[in-house]
Structures are given as C-alpha cells and as structure tokens.
GROMACS .gro file of C-alpha atoms in nm:
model
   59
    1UNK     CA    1   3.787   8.213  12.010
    2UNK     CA    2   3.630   8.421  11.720
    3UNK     CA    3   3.904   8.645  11.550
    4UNK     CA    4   3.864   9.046  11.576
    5UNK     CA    5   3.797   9.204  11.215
    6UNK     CA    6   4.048   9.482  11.166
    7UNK     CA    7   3.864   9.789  11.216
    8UNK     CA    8   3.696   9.968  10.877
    9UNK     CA    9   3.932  10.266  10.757
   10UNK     CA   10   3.808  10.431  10.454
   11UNK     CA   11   4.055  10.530  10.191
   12UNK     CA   12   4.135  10.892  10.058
   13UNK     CA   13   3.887  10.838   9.754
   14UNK     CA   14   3.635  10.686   9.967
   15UNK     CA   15   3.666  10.974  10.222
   16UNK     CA   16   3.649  11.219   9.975
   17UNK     CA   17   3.315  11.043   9.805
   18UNK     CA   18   3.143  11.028  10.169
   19UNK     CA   19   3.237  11.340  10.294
   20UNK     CA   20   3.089  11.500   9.950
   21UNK     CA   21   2.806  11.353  10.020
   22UNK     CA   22   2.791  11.395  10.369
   23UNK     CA   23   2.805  11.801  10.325
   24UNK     CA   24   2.496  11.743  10.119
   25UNK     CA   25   2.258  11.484  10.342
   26UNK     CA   26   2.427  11.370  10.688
   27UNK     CA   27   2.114  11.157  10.701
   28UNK     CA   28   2.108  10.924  10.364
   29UNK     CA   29   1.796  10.699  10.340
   30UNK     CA   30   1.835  10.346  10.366
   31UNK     CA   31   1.826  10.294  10.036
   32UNK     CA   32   2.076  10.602   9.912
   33UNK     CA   33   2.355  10.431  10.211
   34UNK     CA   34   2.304  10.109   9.915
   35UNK     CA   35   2.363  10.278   9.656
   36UNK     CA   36   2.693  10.452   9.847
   37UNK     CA   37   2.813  10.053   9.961
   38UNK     CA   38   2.735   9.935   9.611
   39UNK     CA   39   2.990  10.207   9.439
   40UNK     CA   40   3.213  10.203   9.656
   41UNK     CA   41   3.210   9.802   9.732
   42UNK     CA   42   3.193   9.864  10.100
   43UNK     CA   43   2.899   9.715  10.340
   44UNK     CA   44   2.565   9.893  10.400
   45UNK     CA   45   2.655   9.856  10.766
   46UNK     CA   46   3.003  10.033  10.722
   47UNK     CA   47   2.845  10.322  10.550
   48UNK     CA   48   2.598  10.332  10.820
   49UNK     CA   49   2.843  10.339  11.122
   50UNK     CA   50   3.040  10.604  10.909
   51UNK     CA   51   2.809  10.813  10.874
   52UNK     CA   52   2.679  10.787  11.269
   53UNK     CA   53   3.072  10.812  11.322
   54UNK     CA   54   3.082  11.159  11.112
   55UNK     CA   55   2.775  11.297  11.293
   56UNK     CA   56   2.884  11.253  11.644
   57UNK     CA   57   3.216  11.382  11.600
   58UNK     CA   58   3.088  11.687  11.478
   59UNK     CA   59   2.909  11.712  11.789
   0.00000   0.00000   0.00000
C-alpha cells in the first residue's frame, strides 16, 4: 500500500509571503504561482491548492 504524504502546512514566513500576496491577486497566473514555488521552494501544485484553499474559505 502507497504511504499518505503528510499534509502541506505552510510556515509563519511562508504564510505571511502568500497571504501578502494574496491581498494583492487571489488569482496569480500560472506562471506568477512559479515564481511563488520557486522562492519559497514549495511545489507549483501546493501554491495552487493554497491559494484555491484561501479563496474558498473566505467564502
């Protein structure tokens, strides 16, 4: 059986870069969400969920 990755928790500095940017664009392009994994050596795909994440729960 495939082991579960332990679920993606950004750290304070991390949280504070995204949710900087986040009050400016809550909808980076494709390429921008690179540039965010590349600084902060996270995945494309975890910046993208994060940002999805941060959207709905302001729903």
């Amino acid at each position: 059986s495939s082991s579960k990755k332990p679920r993606f928790r950004a750290t304070p500095t991390e949280l504070a870069f995204l949710l900087k940017i986040f009050e400016s664009n809550p909808f980076p392009s494709t390429k921008f969400r690179a540039q965010i994994a590349a600084k902060l050596n996270l995945t494309e795909r975890q910046v993208m969920f994060w940002f999805q994440n941060r959207r709905s729960s302001l729903r």
